Amino acid sequence: MVKKIVVANWKMNPTTLREAKTIFSNLKKQLKKTKGIETIVCPPAVYISELKRISVGSKISLGSQNCFSEEKGSRTGEISPEMLKTSGAKFVILGHSENRERGDNDELVNQKVKLALKSGLSVILCVGEQERDEEGHYFRFLKKQILDDLDGISKNYLKNILIAYEPIWAIGAKATGVIDKKQLQEIAIFIKKVLVDKYNVRDFKDVKILYGGSVNHKTVEELVETDVDGFLVGRSSLNKEKFNKLLEVVSLA
Ligand code: PGA
């Protein structure tokens, strides 16, 4: 059975470690009843080591929501990929639109991707257009973004890269639209093709694509019928009932 991947992006939530542990423990319980899902929780970085400790006995992996582009040194407030790895992270989300908005351009995202992979983390690379135009220029935008972010990264690392397609118009509370099954299927194939061509891989299955942007227990019902390999979930991952339902839907797919 091919496992679907579900990534929980907690963003800057919850406000206490205690709450974080409660959400995590509930998830651990739910996953005992749910089959066919690989789950990755990306909490605020300060919670990673404690959640890693209580993850024992579960198959939940931990990830960070960002990292710095250099290994060490006088960089006040920053966290390197190696440090995240030491804390128990296996994954790191890079290029999230909320970080791109604050200055992470493709060149910087590319540096971060390179260093994270070199440090042994797997990368969840977020890409996505701001808006869609009738002429389809967003396809060109996406292709360039993916190729720029992965510039200089060899095929050996492909197994450690998940591309998360997150169209900015569909993310978060300010979303202006919702993607439908047909649109998602089309873009999933497009992104897979970009990677298959870049890396000259034989099988579409060797490139993994996630979808993120207003994924919840309702929207996932139709989106799970596409060729995406999983979902990156923001708001809904913090709501116990909604997230449990979402996991149920994905596991039954
Ligand atoms: P959302 O966020 O699920 O709340 O839309 C997704 C994301 O920003 O990763």
mmCIF file of N, CA and C in Angstrom, residues 126-179:
data_model
loop_
_atom_site.group_PDB
_atom_site.id
_atom_site.type_symbol
_atom_site.label_atom_id
_atom_site.label_comp_id
_atom_site.label_asym_id
_atom_site.label_seq_id
_atom_site.Cartn_x
_atom_site.Cartn_y
_atom_site.Cartn_z
ATOM 1 N N CYS A 126 8.331 24.519 -0.478
ATOM 2 C CA CYS A 126 7.039 25.126 -0.851
ATOM 3 C C CYS A 126 7.201 26.028 -2.065
ATOM 4 N N VAL A 127 6.321 25.827 -3.013
ATOM 5 C CA VAL A 127 6.295 26.668 -4.213
ATOM 6 C C VAL A 127 4.838 27.020 -4.503
ATOM 7 N N GLY A 128 4.648 28.079 -5.257
ATOM 8 C CA GLY A 128 3.260 28.417 -5.602
ATOM 9 C C GLY A 128 3.123 29.843 -6.080
ATOM 10 N N GLU A 129 2.191 30.034 -6.981
ATOM 11 C CA GLU A 129 1.994 31.352 -7.559
ATOM 12 C C GLU A 129 1.097 32.212 -6.674
ATOM 13 N N GLN A 130 1.279 33.513 -6.830
ATOM 14 C CA GLN A 130 0.472 34.496 -6.088
ATOM 15 C C GLN A 130 -0.968 34.472 -6.573
ATOM 16 N N GLU A 131 -1.100 34.446 -7.908
ATOM 17 C CA GLU A 131 -2.447 34.413 -8.478
ATOM 18 C C GLU A 131 -2.411 33.696 -9.822
ATOM 19 N N ARG A 132 -3.597 33.356 -10.312
ATOM 20 C CA ARG A 132 -3.670 32.677 -11.615
ATOM 21 C C ARG A 132 -4.133 33.651 -12.684
ATOM 22 N N ASP A 133 -3.576 33.529 -13.874
ATOM 23 C CA ASP A 133 -3.996 34.387 -14.976
ATOM 24 C C ASP A 133 -4.542 33.482 -16.073
ATOM 25 N N GLU A 134 -5.403 34.044 -16.892
ATOM 26 C CA GLU A 134 -6.049 33.214 -17.915
ATOM 27 C C GLU A 134 -5.081 32.667 -18.955
ATOM 28 N N GLU A 135 -3.986 33.414 -19.176
ATOM 29 C CA GLU A 135 -3.016 32.978 -20.199
ATOM 30 C C GLU A 135 -2.147 31.819 -19.703
ATOM 31 N N GLY A 136 -2.201 31.529 -18.414
ATOM 32 C CA GLY A 136 -1.418 30.408 -17.877
ATOM 33 C C GLY A 136 0.047 30.742 -17.611
ATOM 34 N N HIS A 137 0.343 32.055 -17.395
ATOM 35 C CA HIS A 137 1.739 32.424 -17.088
ATOM 36 C C HIS A 137 2.207 31.789 -15.786
ATOM 37 N N TYR A 138 1.263 31.406 -14.936
ATOM 38 C CA TYR A 138 1.663 30.827 -13.642
ATOM 39 C C TYR A 138 2.406 29.505 -13.815
ATOM 40 N N PHE A 139 2.175 28.822 -14.924
ATOM 41 C CA PHE A 139 2.932 27.586 -15.171
ATOM 42 C C PHE A 139 4.425 27.912 -15.329
ATOM 43 N N ARG A 140 4.681 28.994 -16.097
ATOM 44 C CA ARG A 140 6.069 29.385 -16.324
ATOM 45 C C ARG A 140 6.727 29.840 -15.016
ATOM 46 N N PHE A 141 5.933 30.607 -14.238
ATOM 47 C CA PHE A 141 6.430 31.092 -12.947
ATOM 48 C C PHE A 141 6.838 29.916 -12.045
ATOM 49 N N LEU A 142 5.941 28.934 -11.979
ATOM 50 C CA LEU A 142 6.177 27.776 -11.108
ATOM 51 C C LEU A 142 7.423 26.994 -11.515
ATOM 52 N N LYS A 143 7.529 26.785 -12.819
ATOM 53 C CA LYS A 143 8.676 26.021 -13.330
ATOM 54 C C LYS A 143 9.975 26.731 -12.952
ATOM 55 N N LYS A 144 10.012 28.042 -13.143
ATOM 56 C CA LYS A 144 11.219 28.804 -12.841
ATOM 57 C C LYS A 144 11.507 28.741 -11.334
ATOM 58 N N GLN A 145 10.459 28.884 -10.542
ATOM 59 C CA GLN A 145 10.660 28.863 -9.093
ATOM 60 C C GLN A 145 11.270 27.518 -8.643
ATOM 61 N N ILE A 146 10.717 26.435 -9.171
ATOM 62 C CA ILE A 146 11.219 25.102 -8.793
ATOM 63 C C ILE A 146 12.673 24.934 -9.244
ATOM 64 N N LEU A 147 12.944 25.302 -10.499
ATOM 65 C CA LEU A 147 14.300 25.109 -11.020
ATOM 66 C C LEU A 147 15.311 26.015 -10.315
ATOM 67 N N ASP A 148 14.922 27.241 -9.989
ATOM 68 C CA ASP A 148 15.832 28.138 -9.256
ATOM 69 C C ASP A 148 16.091 27.607 -7.849
ATOM 70 N N ASP A 149 15.034 27.154 -7.190
ATOM 71 C CA ASP A 149 15.195 26.687 -5.796
ATOM 72 C C ASP A 149 16.022 25.406 -5.725
ATOM 73 N N LEU A 150 15.988 24.615 -6.802
ATOM 74 C CA LEU A 150 16.730 23.345 -6.796
ATOM 75 C C LEU A 150 18.021 23.426 -7.625
ATOM 76 N N ASP A 151 18.409 24.637 -7.972
ATOM 77 C CA ASP A 151 19.599 24.804 -8.808
ATOM 78 C C ASP A 151 20.832 24.170 -8.133
ATOM 79 N N GLY A 152 21.557 23.359 -8.869
ATOM 80 C CA GLY A 152 22.794 22.770 -8.339
ATOM 81 C C GLY A 152 22.568 21.587 -7.402
ATOM 82 N N ILE A 153 21.332 21.146 -7.270
ATOM 83 C CA ILE A 153 21.067 20.009 -6.374
ATOM 84 C C ILE A 153 20.979 18.722 -7.183
ATOM 85 N N SER A 154 21.825 17.768 -6.823
ATOM 86 C CA SER A 154 21.945 16.577 -7.663
ATOM 87 C C SER A 154 20.819 15.579 -7.438
ATOM 88 N N LYS A 155 20.709 14.683 -8.395
ATOM 89 C CA LYS A 155 19.660 13.663 -8.394
ATOM 90 C C LYS A 155 19.710 12.768 -7.142
ATOM 91 N N ASN A 156 20.903 12.617 -6.568
ATOM 92 C CA ASN A 156 21.044 11.788 -5.356
ATOM 93 C C ASN A 156 20.128 12.259 -4.239
ATOM 94 N N TYR A 157 19.843 13.563 -4.243
ATOM 95 C CA TYR A 157 19.038 14.129 -3.156
ATOM 96 C C TYR A 157 17.542 14.083 -3.423
ATOM 97 N N LEU A 158 17.155 13.673 -4.623
ATOM 98 C CA LEU A 158 15.738 13.740 -4.992
ATOM 99 C C LEU A 158 14.833 12.994 -4.002
ATOM 100 N N LYS A 159 15.351 11.881 -3.486
ATOM 101 C CA LYS A 159 14.545 11.087 -2.538
ATOM 102 C C LYS A 159 14.336 11.834 -1.213
ATOM 103 N N ASN A 160 15.112 12.880 -0.988
ATOM 104 C CA ASN A 160 14.977 13.651 0.254
ATOM 105 C C ASN A 160 14.241 14.977 0.037
ATOM 106 N N ILE A 161 13.576 15.091 -1.100
ATOM 107 C CA ILE A 161 12.868 16.340 -1.405
ATOM 108 C C ILE A 161 11.387 16.076 -1.648
ATOM 109 N N LEU A 162 10.550 16.835 -0.946
ATOM 110 C CA LEU A 162 9.107 16.806 -1.221
ATOM 111 C C LEU A 162 8.757 18.200 -1.710
ATOM 112 N N ILE A 163 8.058 18.284 -2.824
ATOM 113 C CA ILE A 163 7.629 19.603 -3.296
ATOM 114 C C ILE A 163 6.204 19.831 -2.789
ATOM 115 N N ALA A 164 6.021 20.925 -2.065
ATOM 116 C CA ALA A 164 4.672 21.247 -1.589
ATOM 117 C C ALA A 164 4.125 22.387 -2.435
ATOM 118 N N TYR A 165 3.144 22.069 -3.246
ATOM 119 C CA TYR A 165 2.510 23.116 -4.055
ATOM 120 C C TYR A 165 1.502 23.847 -3.180
ATOM 121 N N GLU A 166 1.800 25.122 -2.934
ATOM 122 C CA GLU A 166 0.927 25.926 -2.076
ATOM 123 C C GLU A 166 0.612 27.250 -2.776
ATOM 124 N N PRO A 167 -0.436 27.280 -3.595
ATOM 125 C CA PRO A 167 -0.758 28.532 -4.274
ATOM 126 C C PRO A 167 -1.152 29.581 -3.230
ATOM 127 N N ILE A 168 -0.517 30.740 -3.310
ATOM 128 C CA ILE A 168 -0.699 31.753 -2.259
ATOM 129 C C ILE A 168 -2.165 32.178 -2.135
ATOM 130 N N TRP A 169 -2.881 32.158 -3.249
ATOM 131 C CA TRP A 169 -4.285 32.570 -3.247
ATOM 132 C C TRP A 169 -5.186 31.591 -2.486
ATOM 133 N N ALA A 170 -4.643 30.424 -2.145
ATOM 134 C CA ALA A 170 -5.484 29.423 -1.466
ATOM 135 C C ALA A 170 -5.032 29.144 -0.029
ATOM 136 N N ILE A 171 -4.035 29.920 0.454
ATOM 137 C CA ILE A 171 -3.465 29.614 1.781
ATOM 138 C C ILE A 171 -4.024 30.517 2.883
ATOM 139 N N GLY A 172 -4.248 29.929 4.026
ATOM 140 C CA GLY A 172 -4.527 30.683 5.254
ATOM 141 C C GLY A 172 -5.877 31.366 5.283
ATOM 142 N N ALA A 173 -6.053 32.161 6.343
ATOM 143 C CA ALA A 173 -7.346 32.804 6.564
ATOM 144 C C ALA A 173 -7.654 33.842 5.477
ATOM 145 N N LYS A 174 -6.595 34.336 4.790
ATOM 146 C CA LYS A 174 -6.822 35.372 3.765
ATOM 147 C C LYS A 174 -7.041 34.774 2.372
ATOM 148 N N ALA A 175 -7.192 33.461 2.297
ATOM 149 C CA ALA A 175 -7.349 32.797 0.990
ATOM 150 C C ALA A 175 -8.508 33.401 0.196
ATOM 151 N N THR A 176 -8.271 33.586 -1.107
ATOM 152 C CA THR A 176 -9.333 34.152 -1.938
ATOM 153 C C THR A 176 -9.994 33.085 -2.809
ATOM 154 N N GLY A 177 -9.502 31.864 -2.716
ATOM 155 C CA GLY A 177 -10.090 30.797 -3.529
ATOM 156 C C GLY A 177 -9.741 29.433 -2.979
ATOM 157 N N VAL A 178 -10.381 28.426 -3.533
ATOM 158 C CA VAL A 178 -10.102 27.040 -3.138
ATOM 159 C C VAL A 178 -9.794 26.274 -4.420
ATOM 160 N N ILE A 179 -8.770 25.464 -4.371
ATOM 161 C CA ILE A 179 -8.414 24.701 -5.568
ATOM 162 C C ILE A 179 -9.382 23.524 -5.728
#
